[in-house]
JSON list of C-alpha atoms in Angstrom, two decimals:
[
{"chain": "G", "resi": 644, "resn": "MET", "atom": "CA", "xyz": [-110.29, -21.47, -16.66]},
{"chain": "G", "resi": 645, "resn": "SER", "atom": "CA", "xyz": [-112.19, -23.27, -18.90]},
{"chain": "G", "resi": 646, "resn": "GLU", "atom": "CA", "xyz": [-112.79, -20.96, -21.40]},
{"chain": "G", "resi": 647, "resn": "ASN", "atom": "CA", "xyz": [-116.05, -22.64, -22.47]},
{"chain": "G", "resi": 648, "resn": "LYS", "atom": "CA", "xyz": [-118.02, -21.80, -19.60]},
{"chain": "G", "resi": 649, "resn": "ASN", "atom": "CA", "xyz": [-121.12, -18.60, -19.90]},
{"chain": "G", "resi": 650, "resn": "LYS", "atom": "CA", "xyz": [-119.15, -15.51, -19.92]},
{"chain": "G", "resi": 651, "resn": "HIS", "atom": "CA", "xyz": [-120.50, -12.82, -18.76]},
{"chain": "G", "resi": 652, "resn": "ASN", "atom": "CA", "xyz": [-119.45, -9.17, -18.60]},
{"chain": "G", "resi": 653, "resn": "PHE", "atom": "CA", "xyz": [-120.15, -7.40, -15.07]},
{"chain": "G", "resi": 654, "resn": "GLU", "atom": "CA", "xyz": [-121.00, -3.49, -14.72]},
{"chain": "G", "resi": 655, "resn": "SER", "atom": "CA", "xyz": [-121.91, -2.05, -11.51]},
{"chain": "G", "resi": 656, "resn": "GLU", "atom": "CA", "xyz": [-124.59, -0.17, -12.33]},
{"chain": "G", "resi": 657, "resn": "GLU", "atom": "CA", "xyz": [-126.53, -2.92, -14.20]},
{"chain": "G", "resi": 658, "resn": "LEU", "atom": "CA", "xyz": [-127.66, -4.49, -10.42]},
{"chain": "G", "resi": 659, "resn": "PRO", "atom": "CA", "xyz": [-130.57, -3.37, -9.24]},
{"chain": "G", "resi": 660, "resn": "GLU", "atom": "CA", "xyz": [-130.61, -1.80, -5.46]},
{"chain": "G", "resi": 661, "resn": "SER", "atom": "CA", "xyz": [-132.50, -4.74, -4.12]},
{"chain": "G", "resi": 662, "resn": "SER", "atom": "CA", "xyz": [-130.46, -7.06, -4.78]},
{"chain": "G", "resi": 663, "resn": "LEU", "atom": "CA", "xyz": [-128.22, -4.65, -2.77]},
{"chain": "G", "resi": 664, "resn": "ASP", "atom": "CA", "xyz": [-130.01, -5.58, 0.19]},
{"chain": "G", "resi": 665, "resn": "GLY", "atom": "CA", "xyz": [-128.83, -6.98, 3.55]},
{"chain": "G", "resi": 666, "resn": "PHE", "atom": "CA", "xyz": [-125.31, -6.52, 2.51]},
{"chain": "G", "resi": 667, "resn": "PRO", "atom": "CA", "xyz": [-122.69, -3.82, 3.44]},
{"chain": "G", "resi": 668, "resn": "VAL", "atom": "CA", "xyz": [-121.43, -0.66, 1.35]},
{"chain": "G", "resi": 669, "resn": "TYR", "atom": "CA", "xyz": [-118.77, -1.92, -0.13]},
{"chain": "G", "resi": 670, "resn": "GLU", "atom": "CA", "xyz": [-115.78, -0.45, -2.90]},
{"chain": "G", "resi": 671, "resn": "PHE", "atom": "CA", "xyz": [-116.22, -2.69, -5.65]},
{"chain": "G", "resi": 672, "resn": "SER", "atom": "CA", "xyz": [-119.28, -4.57, -4.61]},
{"chain": "G", "resi": 673, "resn": "ARG", "atom": "CA", "xyz": [-120.02, -7.39, -7.35]},
{"chain": "G", "resi": 674, "resn": "PRO", "atom": "CA", "xyz": [-122.57, -9.75, -5.56]},
{"chain": "G", "resi": 675, "resn": "ILE", "atom": "CA", "xyz": [-123.07, -12.67, -7.40]},
{"chain": "G", "resi": 676, "resn": "ASP", "atom": "CA", "xyz": [-126.22, -15.09, -6.82]},
{"chain": "G", "resi": 677, "resn": "VAL", "atom": "CA", "xyz": [-123.98, -18.66, -6.65]},
{"chain": "G", "resi": 678, "resn": "THR", "atom": "CA", "xyz": [-127.50, -20.92, -7.97]},
{"chain": "G", "resi": 679, "resn": "THR", "atom": "CA", "xyz": [-127.48, -18.77, -11.32]},
{"chain": "G", "resi": 680, "resn": "VAL", "atom": "CA", "xyz": [-124.38, -20.61, -12.41]},
{"chain": "G", "resi": 681, "resn": "GLY", "atom": "CA", "xyz": [-124.91, -23.33, -13.60]},
{"chain": "G", "resi": 682, "resn": "LYS", "atom": "CA", "xyz": [-123.98, -26.82, -13.54]},
{"chain": "G", "resi": 683, "resn": "ASN", "atom": "CA", "xyz": [-120.92, -26.09, -15.74]},
{"chain": "G", "resi": 684, "resn": "GLY", "atom": "CA", "xyz": [-119.64, -23.13, -14.17]},
{"chain": "G", "resi": 685, "resn": "ARG", "atom": "CA", "xyz": [-120.10, -19.56, -15.10]},
{"chain": "G", "resi": 686, "resn": "GLN", "atom": "CA", "xyz": [-117.24, -16.47, -15.70]},
{"chain": "G", "resi": 687, "resn": "PHE", "atom": "CA", "xyz": [-116.94, -12.94, -14.72]},
{"chain": "G", "resi": 688, "resn": "ASP", "atom": "CA", "xyz": [-115.07, -10.54, -15.65]},
{"chain": "G", "resi": 689, "resn": "PHE", "atom": "CA", "xyz": [-115.03, -7.01, -13.75]},
{"chain": "G", "resi": 690, "resn": "LYS", "atom": "CA", "xyz": [-113.77, -3.22, -13.80]},
{"chain": "G", "resi": 691, "resn": "ALA", "atom": "CA", "xyz": [-113.67, -1.00, -11.38]},
{"chain": "G", "resi": 692, "resn": "THR", "atom": "CA", "xyz": [-115.83, 2.01, -12.66]},
{"chain": "G", "resi": 693, "resn": "GLU", "atom": "CA", "xyz": [-114.00, 6.07, -11.62]},
{"chain": "G", "resi": 694, "resn": "ILE", "atom": "CA", "xyz": [-115.83, 6.19, -8.69]},
{"chain": "G", "resi": 695, "resn": "GLU", "atom": "CA", "xyz": [-115.14, 2.34, -7.04]},
{"chain": "G", "resi": 696, "resn": "LYS", "atom": "CA", "xyz": [-111.44, 3.32, -7.98]},
{"chain": "G", "resi": 697, "resn": "SER", "atom": "CA", "xyz": [-110.90, 6.09, -5.45]},
{"chain": "G", "resi": 698, "resn": "ALA", "atom": "CA", "xyz": [-113.08, 4.95, -2.77]},
{"chain": "G", "resi": 699, "resn": "LEU", "atom": "CA", "xyz": [-110.73, 1.76, -2.76]},
{"chain": "G", "resi": 700, "resn": "ALA", "atom": "CA", "xyz": [-107.92, 4.79, -3.03]},
{"chain": "G", "resi": 701, "resn": "LEU", "atom": "CA", "xyz": [-108.82, 5.44, 0.11]},
{"chain": "G", "resi": 702, "resn": "ARG", "atom": "CA", "xyz": [-109.18, 2.43, 1.38]},
{"chain": "G", "resi": 703, "resn": "PHE", "atom": "CA", "xyz": [-105.75, 1.43, 0.00]},
{"chain": "G", "resi": 704, "resn": "ASN", "atom": "CA", "xyz": [-104.42, 4.54, 1.58]},
{"chain": "G", "resi": 705, "resn": "VAL", "atom": "CA", "xyz": [-102.58, 5.18, -2.18]},
{"chain": "G", "resi": 706, "resn": "LEU", "atom": "CA", "xyz": [-102.13, 8.06, -3.81]},
{"chain": "G", "resi": 707, "resn": "ASN", "atom": "CA", "xyz": [-104.19, 6.98, -6.91]},
{"chain": "G", "resi": 708, "resn": "ILE", "atom": "CA", "xyz": [-105.53, 3.57, -8.18]},
{"chain": "G", "resi": 709, "resn": "THR", "atom": "CA", "xyz": [-105.47, 3.76, -12.10]},
{"chain": "G", "resi": 710, "resn": "LEU", "atom": "CA", "xyz": [-106.76, -0.07, -13.13]},
{"chain": "G", "resi": 711, "resn": "LEU", "atom": "CA", "xyz": [-108.19, -2.43, -11.39]},
{"chain": "G", "resi": 712, "resn": "ASN", "atom": "CA", "xyz": [-109.71, -5.40, -13.97]},
{"chain": "G", "resi": 713, "resn": "ALA", "atom": "CA", "xyz": [-110.89, -8.91, -12.08]},
{"chain": "G", "resi": 714, "resn": "LYS", "atom": "CA", "xyz": [-111.59, -12.54, -14.19]},
{"chain": "G", "resi": 715, "resn": "ALA", "atom": "CA", "xyz": [-113.72, -15.08, -12.23]},
{"chain": "G", "resi": 716, "resn": "ASP", "atom": "CA", "xyz": [-114.86, -17.72, -12.40]},
{"chain": "G", "resi": 717, "resn": "ILE", "atom": "CA", "xyz": [-117.49, -20.06, -10.19]},
{"chain": "G", "resi": 718, "resn": "THR", "atom": "CA", "xyz": [-118.31, -23.88, -10.34]},
{"chain": "G", "resi": 719, "resn": "PRO", "atom": "CA", "xyz": [-120.64, -26.06, -8.58]},
{"chain": "G", "resi": 720, "resn": "ALA", "atom": "CA", "xyz": [-118.15, -28.49, -6.33]},
{"chain": "G", "resi": 721, "resn": "LYS", "atom": "CA", "xyz": [-118.96, -31.29, -3.86]},
{"chain": "G", "resi": 722, "resn": "LYS", "atom": "CA", "xyz": [-121.97, -30.94, -1.14]},
{"chain": "G", "resi": 723, "resn": "GLY", "atom": "CA", "xyz": [-123.49, -28.26, -2.53]},
{"chain": "G", "resi": 724, "resn": "GLN", "atom": "CA", "xyz": [-120.25, -25.84, -1.92]},
{"chain": "G", "resi": 725, "resn": "TYR", "atom": "CA", "xyz": [-119.44, -23.75, -5.05]},
{"chain": "G", "resi": 726, "resn": "LYS", "atom": "CA", "xyz": [-115.48, -22.66, -5.65]},
{"chain": "G", "resi": 727, "resn": "LEU", "atom": "CA", "xyz": [-114.06, -19.55, -7.11]},
{"chain": "G", "resi": 728, "resn": "GLU", "atom": "CA", "xyz": [-111.13, -19.33, -8.74]},
{"chain": "G", "resi": 729, "resn": "ALA", "atom": "CA", "xyz": [-110.50, -15.05, -9.29]},
{"chain": "G", "resi": 730, "resn": "SER", "atom": "CA", "xyz": [-107.26, -13.20, -10.58]},
{"chain": "G", "resi": 731, "resn": "TYR", "atom": "CA", "xyz": [-106.90, -9.65, -10.76]},
{"chain": "G", "resi": 732, "resn": "ILE", "atom": "CA", "xyz": [-105.07, -6.61, -11.83]},
{"chain": "G", "resi": 733, "resn": "VAL", "atom": "CA", "xyz": [-104.17, -3.10, -10.59]},
{"chain": "G", "resi": 734, "resn": "LYS", "atom": "CA", "xyz": [-102.49, -0.51, -11.13]},
{"chain": "G", "resi": 735, "resn": "LEU", "atom": "CA", "xyz": [-100.73, 2.41, -8.73]},
{"chain": "G", "resi": 736, "resn": "ASP", "atom": "CA", "xyz": [-99.58, 4.94, -7.70]},
{"chain": "G", "resi": 737, "resn": "GLN", "atom": "CA", "xyz": [-98.12, 5.61, -3.53]},
{"chain": "G", "resi": 738, "resn": "VAL", "atom": "CA", "xyz": [-95.25, 7.32, -1.80]},
{"chain": "G", "resi": 739, "resn": "CYS", "atom": "CA", "xyz": [-92.11, 6.07, -2.17]},
{"chain": "G", "resi": 740, "resn": "SER", "atom": "CA", "xyz": [-90.94, 5.64, 1.71]},
{"chain": "G", "resi": 741, "resn": "ILE", "atom": "CA", "xyz": [-87.82, 6.99, 1.71]},
{"chain": "G", "resi": 742, "resn": "SER", "atom": "CA", "xyz": [-87.87, 9.86, -0.65]},
{"chain": "G", "resi": 743, "resn": "LEU", "atom": "CA", "xyz": [-91.55, 11.03, -0.41]},
{"chain": "G", "resi": 744, "resn": "GLU", "atom": "CA", "xyz": [-91.86, 10.83, -4.23]},
{"chain": "G", "resi": 745, "resn": "THR", "atom": "CA", "xyz": [-94.50, 9.43, -6.84]},
{"chain": "G", "resi": 746, "resn": "VAL", "atom": "CA", "xyz": [-93.78, 5.43, -6.60]},
{"chain": "G", "resi": 747, "resn": "ALA", "atom": "CA", "xyz": [-96.16, 3.90, -9.96]},
{"chain": "G", "resi": 748, "resn": "GLY", "atom": "CA", "xyz": [-96.57, 0.19, -9.15]},
{"chain": "G", "resi": 749, "resn": "ASP", "atom": "CA", "xyz": [-98.67, -2.93, -9.70]},
{"chain": "G", "resi": 750, "resn": "VAL", "atom": "CA", "xyz": [-100.13, -5.72, -7.81]},
{"chain": "G", "resi": 751, "resn": "SER", "atom": "CA", "xyz": [-101.38, -9.06, -9.84]},
{"chain": "G", "resi": 752, "resn": "GLY", "atom": "CA", "xyz": [-102.66, -11.99, -8.05]},
{"chain": "G", "resi": 753, "resn": "LYS", "atom": "CA", "xyz": [-105.39, -15.27, -7.89]},
{"chain": "G", "resi": 754, "resn": "LEU", "atom": "CA", "xyz": [-107.12, -16.40, -5.59]},
{"chain": "G", "resi": 755, "resn": "THR", "atom": "CA", "xyz": [-109.27, -19.52, -4.50]},
{"chain": "G", "resi": 756, "resn": "ILE", "atom": "CA", "xyz": [-111.50, -19.97, -2.32]},
{"chain": "G", "resi": 757, "resn": "ILE", "atom": "CA", "xyz": [-114.25, -22.98, -1.96]},
{"chain": "G", "resi": 758, "resn": "LEU", "atom": "CA", "xyz": [-118.07, -20.95, -0.96]},
{"chain": "G", "resi": 759, "resn": "GLN", "atom": "CA", "xyz": [-120.19, -23.22, 1.87]},
{"chain": "G", "resi": 760, "resn": "HIS", "atom": "CA", "xyz": [-122.83, -21.96, 3.35]},
{"chain": "G", "resi": 761, "resn": "LEU", "atom": "CA", "xyz": [-123.17, -21.69, 6.98]},
{"chain": "G", "resi": 762, "resn": "PRO", "atom": "CA", "xyz": [-125.53, -25.04, 8.98]},
{"chain": "G", "resi": 763, "resn": "ARG", "atom": "CA", "xyz": [-128.00, -24.57, 10.27]},
{"chain": "G", "resi": 764, "resn": "GLN", "atom": "CA", "xyz": [-129.41, -24.35, 13.14]},
{"chain": "G", "resi": 765, "resn": "PRO", "atom": "CA", "xyz": [-130.13, -27.21, 15.24]},
{"chain": "G", "resi": 766, "resn": "ASN", "atom": "CA", "xyz": [-134.09, -27.63, 16.07]},
{"chain": "G", "resi": 767, "resn": "LYS", "atom": "CA", "xyz": [-134.52, -28.00, 19.77]},
{"chain": "G", "resi": 768, "resn": "GLN", "atom": "CA", "xyz": [-134.35, -32.10, 19.64]},
{"chain": "G", "resi": 769, "resn": "SER", "atom": "CA", "xyz": [-130.64, -31.36, 18.23]},
{"chain": "G", "resi": 770, "resn": "GLN", "atom": "CA", "xyz": [-129.35, -28.43, 20.80]},
{"chain": "G", "resi": 771, "resn": "LYS", "atom": "CA", "xyz": [-127.49, -30.25, 22.99]},
{"chain": "G", "resi": 772, "resn": "LYS", "atom": "CA", "xyz": [-125.43, -32.17, 20.21]},
{"chain": "G", "resi": 773, "resn": "ASP", "atom": "CA", "xyz": [-122.15, -30.28, 18.30]},
{"chain": "G", "resi": 774, "resn": "VAL", "atom": "CA", "xyz": [-122.61, -28.95, 15.31]},
{"chain": "G", "resi": 775, "resn": "GLU", "atom": "CA", "xyz": [-120.40, -30.34, 12.64]},
{"chain": "G", "resi": 776, "resn": "ILE", "atom": "CA", "xyz": [-118.30, -28.94, 9.90]},
{"chain": "G", "resi": 777, "resn": "ASP", "atom": "CA", "xyz": [-115.40, -30.83, 7.59]},
{"chain": "G", "resi": 778, "resn": "PHE", "atom": "CA", "xyz": [-113.08, -28.60, 6.66]},
{"chain": "G", "resi": 779, "resn": "ASP", "atom": "CA", "xyz": [-111.20, -29.80, 3.56]},
{"chain": "G", "resi": 780, "resn": "PHE", "atom": "CA", "xyz": [-107.14, -29.03, 4.78]},
{"chain": "G", "resi": 781, "resn": "GLU", "atom": "CA", "xyz": [-106.31, -29.47, 1.02]},
{"chain": "G", "resi": 782, "resn": "GLU", "atom": "CA", "xyz": [-108.14, -26.73, -0.58]},
{"chain": "G", "resi": 783, "resn": "LYS", "atom": "CA", "xyz": [-106.68, -23.05, 0.32]},
{"chain": "G", "resi": 784, "resn": "ASP", "atom": "CA", "xyz": [-109.96, -20.82, 1.63]},
{"chain": "G", "resi": 785, "resn": "ILE", "atom": "CA", "xyz": [-113.83, -21.14, 2.75]},
{"chain": "G", "resi": 786, "resn": "GLU", "atom": "CA", "xyz": [-115.73, -18.39, 2.66]},
{"chain": "G", "resi": 787, "resn": "TYR", "atom": "CA", "xyz": [-119.28, -18.79, 4.97]},
{"chain": "G", "resi": 788, "resn": "ILE", "atom": "CA", "xyz": [-121.43, -17.68, 3.24]},
{"chain": "G", "resi": 789, "resn": "ASN", "atom": "CA", "xyz": [-125.20, -16.77, 4.83]},
{"chain": "G", "resi": 790, "resn": "SER", "atom": "CA", "xyz": [-127.32, -16.46, 1.32]},
{"chain": "G", "resi": 791, "resn": "ASN", "atom": "CA", "xyz": [-126.49, -17.28, -2.18]},
{"chain": "G", "resi": 792, "resn": "LEU", "atom": "CA", "xyz": [-126.04, -14.23, -3.40]},
{"chain": "G", "resi": 793, "resn": "VAL", "atom": "CA", "xyz": [-122.09, -13.34, -1.96]},
{"chain": "G", "resi": 794, "resn": "ASP", "atom": "CA", "xyz": [-120.28, -10.50, -2.99]},
{"chain": "G", "resi": 795, "resn": "VAL", "atom": "CA", "xyz": [-117.37, -11.02, -5.39]},
{"chain": "G", "resi": 796, "resn": "GLY", "atom": "CA", "xyz": [-115.47, -8.07, -5.38]},
{"chain": "G", "resi": 797, "resn": "GLU", "atom": "CA", "xyz": [-114.97, -8.10, -2.23]},
{"chain": "G", "resi": 798, "resn": "LEU", "atom": "CA", "xyz": [-113.32, -11.61, -1.49]},
{"chain": "G", "resi": 799, "resn": "ILE", "atom": "CA", "xyz": [-111.09, -9.79, -4.44]},
{"chain": "G", "resi": 800, "resn": "THR", "atom": "CA", "xyz": [-110.33, -6.57, -2.89]},
{"chain": "G", "resi": 801, "resn": "GLN", "atom": "CA", "xyz": [-110.09, -8.33, 0.63]},
{"chain": "G", "resi": 802, "resn": "TYR", "atom": "CA", "xyz": [-106.45, -10.31, -1.16]},
{"chain": "G", "resi": 803, "resn": "ILE", "atom": "CA", "xyz": [-105.45, -7.32, -3.09]},
{"chain": "G", "resi": 804, "resn": "SER", "atom": "CA", "xyz": [-104.49, -5.28, 0.52]},
{"chain": "G", "resi": 805, "resn": "LEU", "atom": "CA", "xyz": [-102.73, -8.20, 1.16]},
{"chain": "G", "resi": 806, "resn": "GLU", "atom": "CA", "xyz": [-100.52, -7.68, -1.68]},
{"chain": "G", "resi": 807, "resn": "ILE", "atom": "CA", "xyz": [-100.36, -3.74, -1.32]},
{"chain": "G", "resi": 808, "resn": "ASN", "atom": "CA", "xyz": [-96.93, -3.39, -0.58]},
{"chain": "G", "resi": 809, "resn": "PRO", "atom": "CA", "xyz": [-96.99, -1.22, 2.93]},
{"chain": "G", "resi": 810, "resn": "TYR", "atom": "CA", "xyz": [-93.89, 1.11, 2.17]},
{"chain": "G", "resi": 811, "resn": "PRO", "atom": "CA", "xyz": [-92.82, 1.27, -1.00]},
{"chain": "G", "resi": 812, "resn": "ARG", "atom": "CA", "xyz": [-89.35, 3.13, -2.20]},
{"chain": "G", "resi": 813, "resn": "LYS", "atom": "CA", "xyz": [-88.33, 3.54, -6.23]},
{"chain": "G", "resi": 814, "resn": "SER", "atom": "CA", "xyz": [-85.75, 1.54, -6.20]},
{"chain": "G", "resi": 815, "resn": "GLU", "atom": "CA", "xyz": [-83.24, 5.12, -7.02]},
{"chain": "G", "resi": 816, "resn": "ALA", "atom": "CA", "xyz": [-83.83, 6.43, -3.97]},
{"chain": "G", "resi": 817, "resn": "THR", "atom": "CA", "xyz": [-80.95, 5.76, -1.77]},
{"chain": "G", "resi": 818, "resn": "GLY", "atom": "CA", "xyz": [-81.76, 7.25, 2.07]},
{"chain": "G", "resi": 819, "resn": "GLU", "atom": "CA", "xyz": [-79.78, 10.79, 2.04]},
{"chain": "G", "resi": 820, "resn": "GLU", "atom": "CA", "xyz": [-82.99, 12.67, 1.08]},
{"chain": "G", "resi": 821, "resn": "LEU", "atom": "CA", "xyz": [-83.55, 11.69, 4.60]},
{"chain": "G", "resi": 822, "resn": "GLY", "atom": "CA", "xyz": [-79.93, 11.75, 5.55]},
{"chain": "G", "resi": 823, "resn": "GLN", "atom": "CA", "xyz": [-79.37, 8.63, 6.32]},
{"chain": "G", "resi": 824, "resn": "LYS", "atom": "CA", "xyz": [-78.13, 5.45, 4.08]},
{"chain": "G", "resi": 825, "resn": "ILE", "atom": "CA", "xyz": [-80.06, 1.94, 2.84]},
{"chain": "G", "resi": 826, "resn": "ILE", "atom": "CA", "xyz": [-78.18, -0.18, 4.12]},
{"chain": "G", "resi": 827, "resn": "GLN", "atom": "CA", "xyz": [-77.57, -2.97, 0.65]},
{"chain": "G", "resi": 828, "resn": "GLU", "atom": "CA", "xyz": [-77.05, -6.57, 0.96]},
{"chain": "G", "resi": 829, "resn": "GLU", "atom": "CA", "xyz": [-72.70, -6.22, 0.37]},
{"chain": "G", "resi": 830, "resn": "ASP", "atom": "CA", "xyz": [-72.60, -3.23, 3.38]},
{"chain": "G", "resi": 831, "resn": "GLN", "atom": "CA", "xyz": [-73.36, -6.12, 4.82]},
{"chain": "G", "resi": 832, "resn": "ASN", "atom": "CA", "xyz": [-71.98, -8.36, 4.02]},
{"chain": "G", "resi": 833, "resn": "LEU", "atom": "CA", "xyz": [-68.31, -5.98, 4.48]},
{"chain": "G", "resi": 834, "resn": "SER", "atom": "CA", "xyz": [-69.59, -5.85, 8.14]},
{"chain": "G", "resi": 835, "resn": "SER", "atom": "CA", "xyz": [-69.52, -9.40, 8.52]},
{"chain": "G", "resi": 836, "resn": "GLU", "atom": "CA", "xyz": [-66.48, -9.57, 7.45]},
{"chain": "G", "resi": 837, "resn": "LYS", "atom": "CA", "xyz": [-64.98, -7.82, 10.09]},
{"chain": "G", "resi": 838, "resn": "LYS", "atom": "CA", "xyz": [-63.47, -9.17, 12.32]},
{"chain": "G", "resi": 839, "resn": "ASN", "atom": "CA", "xyz": [-65.09, -9.66, 15.76]},
{"chain": "G", "resi": 840, "resn": "PRO", "atom": "CA", "xyz": [-63.37, -7.33, 18.96]},
{"chain": "G", "resi": 841, "resn": "PHE", "atom": "CA", "xyz": [-64.27, -10.09, 21.37]},
{"chain": "G", "resi": 842, "resn": "ALA", "atom": "CA", "xyz": [-62.86, -12.70, 18.45]},
{"chain": "G", "resi": 843, "resn": "VAL", "atom": "CA", "xyz": [-59.55, -10.56, 19.20]},
{"chain": "G", "resi": 844, "resn": "LEU", "atom": "CA", "xyz": [-58.73, -11.07, 22.50]},
{"chain": "G", "resi": 845, "resn": "LYS", "atom": "CA", "xyz": [-59.97, -14.07, 22.08]},
{"chain": "G", "resi": 846, "resn": "SER", "atom": "CA", "xyz": [-57.28, -15.45, 20.48]},
{"chain": "G", "resi": 847, "resn": "LEU", "atom": "CA", "xyz": [-54.57, -12.99, 22.40]},
{"chain": "G", "resi": 848, "resn": "LYS", "atom": "CA", "xyz": [-55.65, -15.09, 25.54]},
{"chain": "G", "resi": 849, "resn": "HIS", "atom": "CA", "xyz": [-55.02, -19.03, 23.11]},
{"chain": "G", "resi": 850, "resn": "LYS", "atom": "CA", "xyz": [-51.62, -17.06, 22.68]},
{"chain": "G", "resi": 851, "resn": "ALA", "atom": "CA", "xyz": [-50.35, -16.35, 26.26]}
]
């Protein structure tokens, strides 16, 4: 991300109620008007508030979110498209799937999305014609937008949800807490080295 672009520290409290018209209420909502980024693009810094972190913890089904910071960079692209590049870091607490104890973890990542307006509805004269949509398969993802507003915070939230480990485990958990044993990689190697009983019978048959 270029550092000479217009940078803005975005706070959720800055957003007027009217700008949310037509938008669902999301836990980490950060609507951005893509027409305001300028030809050189614009950078944004996002930080989740305490209320937002509590709401996101419920959405992600985790115990607690202690930190959610994100950076976004929106730049004009070809054919009226906009390119969104973002990075995020999340610190959270989850329940260990083995011992049921609290386990701290973190999630971080990057994303690149092409923002593109939906094609206009065909008029009566061209209703019979198929509407063509250009796809650039070199891009990672395409997000179609209905207006100039894009909820960047919600897009980031969706990516975060895919990165959270659904079965977190403390490093010292052995499985004995539940009366079971976790099979380690070395255990699998030992078991594979044991002779197959059918292989033994086959060798005896050849000897006979």
